[in-house]
Amino acid sequence: MPAATMKFSFARPFRKHHDQNMDIFALSPEIHGALKNDQPVVALESTITTHGMPYPDNLETAHEVEDAVRNAGATPATIAVLDGRLHIGLSDPELEKLATLPDASKLSRADLAVCLSRGGTGSTTVAATMIAAAQVGIAVFATGGIGGVHRGAEHSFDISADLQELAQTPVTVVSAGAKAILDLPKTLEVLETFGVPVIAYGQDSFPAFWSATSHLTAPLRMDSAMQIAVAHGMRNALNLPGGQLVANPIPEDDEIPAEQLEPLIRRAISEAEVAGINGKALTPFLLKRIFELTEGKSLRANIALILNNARLASRIAIEIAKL
Ligand code: PSU
Ligand code: MN
């Protein structure tokens, strides 16, 4: 490519509409059609697949989550970077490639563009998935649990980029709260500082990922997908830049009581300290250790809560599409 052309294309401001970003984005035909016709679409992240679960549970779950969205009447858009293109909607072979990648990069806001510029491959975290979703006009995104303020952050400064993303990118993220490995009170404080609405779904308590409740009261509560959709629309009408965090409790039959989990979480965290694990590697390490320490129970709960979030996100996307 001649230098002048390159300069032009890189200097060009980012355009909001997906049709004009075809060089960066690779939309699956299904997603292209759904977005063009203003049909409800739910974004899904891919770090759960590459760093959150072992194979083959990761691949099976990715398929089940997509099926859950389809059964609820929306279109699933799993997002990942493959060979230098930001894919919105993955084919079965693409999903399988991602799920079996030995050393996938875990991409957040800081490294998304670098990976694309190098022609690389990697999964997107909550932050990077939100960026991609907003660029192509997807309003709703389902994940397991967002990243947040790690325990001991007063020393490590480890605060997930997911929180800043919620403050600036207008996507409604359906989660089961923040992962219970985190410092939940500090995570709620930072979200409040950043002006992110934290909405517990159908209860007052802020859910704690593997557990349906915590000792914390969520700042906001809503009891219907429609209310959440209207609030999303109101933020747009006010031109407020950030998103909403919906905290959807894990179904009670699938939860692990917090008392049971807490000692195992503490043990995993001290093992990480001893091993000197930090940065991007910390959350995947803790999830893996808790999986081992609960003999797989945490994984089953994680799968159940993601499916539950996918169903609620679909209902919200359907309501937003009606607005
Ligand atoms: N939800 C899960 N499993 C996960 C994640 C979410 O059930 O592995 C991922 C998300 O991609 C989230 C990331 O953005 O964990 C948080 O990583 P960190 O703490 O390094 O920001
Ligand atoms: Mn971190």
PDB file of C-alpha atoms and ligand atoms in Angstrom, residues 45-49 51-53 106 108 124-127 129 143-148 150 158-162 179 181-182 209 279-284 287 302 305-306, ligand 1:
ATOM      1  CA  GLU A  45     -16.873 -11.801  24.972  1.00  0.00           C
ATOM      2  CA  SER A  46     -14.162 -14.358  24.298  1.00  0.00           C
ATOM      3  CA  THR A  47     -11.746 -14.099  27.244  1.00  0.00           C
ATOM      4  CA  ILE A  48     -14.018 -16.496  29.140  1.00  0.00           C
ATOM      5  CA  THR A  49     -13.267 -18.968  26.350  1.00  0.00           C
ATOM      6  CA  HIS A  51      -8.652 -17.678  29.821  1.00  0.00           C
ATOM      7  CA  GLY A  52     -11.712 -18.424  31.951  1.00  0.00           C
ATOM      8  CA  MET A  53     -12.419 -22.104  31.421  1.00  0.00           C
ATOM      9  CA  LYS A 106      -6.059 -11.429  26.418  1.00  0.00           C
ATOM     10  CA  SER A 108      -8.214  -5.082  26.762  1.00  0.00           C
ATOM     11  CA  THR A 124     -11.485  -9.670  24.060  1.00  0.00           C
ATOM     12  CA  THR A 125     -12.125  -8.864  27.733  1.00  0.00           C
ATOM     13  CA  VAL A 126     -15.205  -6.999  28.908  1.00  0.00           C
ATOM     14  CA  ALA A 127     -13.481  -3.683  28.130  1.00  0.00           C
ATOM     15  CA  THR A 129     -15.714  -6.300  23.826  1.00  0.00           C
ATOM     16  CA  THR A 143     -20.555 -11.818  30.296  1.00  0.00           C
ATOM     17  CA  GLY A 144     -19.945 -13.825  33.467  1.00  0.00           C
ATOM     18  CA  GLY A 145     -18.530 -11.280  35.875  1.00  0.00           C
ATOM     19  CA  ILE A 146     -16.724  -8.035  35.185  1.00  0.00           C
ATOM     20  CA  GLY A 147     -13.201  -7.346  36.390  1.00  0.00           C
ATOM     21  CA  GLY A 148     -12.900  -4.878  39.263  1.00  0.00           C
ATOM     22  CA  HIS A 150      -8.529  -6.613  43.305  1.00  0.00           C
ATOM     23  CA  ASP A 158      -4.651  -3.620  40.322  1.00  0.00           C
ATOM     24  CA  ILE A 159      -7.983  -2.264  39.121  1.00  0.00           C
ATOM     25  CA  SER A 160      -9.495  -3.786  35.991  1.00  0.00           C
ATOM     26  CA  ALA A 161      -9.796  -1.636  32.885  1.00  0.00           C
ATOM     27  CA  ASP A 162     -13.387  -2.919  32.721  1.00  0.00           C
ATOM     28  CA  LYS A 179     -16.096 -11.776  40.518  1.00  0.00           C
ATOM     29  CA  ILE A 181     -12.197 -12.948  44.058  1.00  0.00           C
ATOM     30  CA  LEU A 182     -12.265  -9.127  44.041  1.00  0.00           C
ATOM     31  CA  PHE A 209     -20.752 -14.057  40.976  1.00  0.00           C
ATOM     32  CA  GLY A 279      -1.282  -8.182  35.932  1.00  0.00           C
ATOM     33  CA  LYS A 280      -3.312  -9.907  33.263  1.00  0.00           C
ATOM     34  CA  ALA A 281      -2.393 -13.343  34.571  1.00  0.00           C
ATOM     35  CA  LEU A 282      -3.966 -12.866  37.997  1.00  0.00           C
ATOM     36  CA  THR A 283      -7.679 -13.296  37.231  1.00  0.00           C
ATOM     37  CA  PRO A 284      -7.150 -16.413  35.039  1.00  0.00           C
ATOM     38  CA  LEU A 287     -10.336 -18.753  38.419  1.00  0.00           C
ATOM     39  CA  ASN A 302     -19.815 -20.107  36.196  1.00  0.00           C
ATOM     40  CA  LEU A 305     -24.553 -17.788  35.552  1.00  0.00           C
ATOM     41  CA  ILE A 306     -23.318 -16.966  32.043  1.00  0.00           C
TER      42      ILE A 306
HETATM   43  N1  PSU B   1     -16.385 -13.580  33.313  1.00  0.00           N
HETATM   44  C1  PSU B   1     -16.139 -14.895  33.530  1.00  0.00           C
HETATM   45  N2  PSU B   1     -14.873 -15.364  33.283  1.00  0.00           N
HETATM   46  C2  PSU B   1     -13.865 -14.533  32.830  1.00  0.00           C
HETATM   47  C3  PSU B   1     -14.144 -13.145  32.601  1.00  0.00           C
HETATM   48  C4  PSU B   1     -15.420 -12.722  32.864  1.00  0.00           C
HETATM   49  O1  PSU B   1     -17.024 -15.647  33.944  1.00  0.00           O
HETATM   50  O2  PSU B   1     -12.745 -15.003  32.622  1.00  0.00           O
HETATM   51  C5  PSU B   1     -13.039 -12.236  32.077  1.00  0.00           C
HETATM   52  C6  PSU B   1     -13.609 -10.984  31.386  1.00  0.00           C
HETATM   53  O3  PSU B   1     -13.114 -10.956  30.064  1.00  0.00           O
HETATM   54  C7  PSU B   1     -13.091  -9.812  32.187  1.00  0.00           C
HETATM   55  C8  PSU B   1     -11.789 -10.365  32.671  1.00  0.00           C
HETATM   56  O4  PSU B   1     -12.971  -8.635  31.425  1.00  0.00           O
HETATM   57  O5  PSU B   1     -12.178 -11.681  33.089  1.00  0.00           O
HETATM   58  C9  PSU B   1     -11.214  -9.534  33.790  1.00  0.00           C
HETATM   59  O6  PSU B   1      -9.825  -9.567  33.722  1.00  0.00           O
HETATM   60  P1  PSU B   1      -8.935  -8.519  34.566  1.00  0.00           P
HETATM   61  O7  PSU B   1      -9.308  -8.759  36.001  1.00  0.00           O
HETATM   62  O8  PSU B   1      -7.498  -8.871  34.244  1.00  0.00           O
HETATM   63  O9  PSU B   1      -9.298  -7.141  34.077  1.00  0.00           O
END
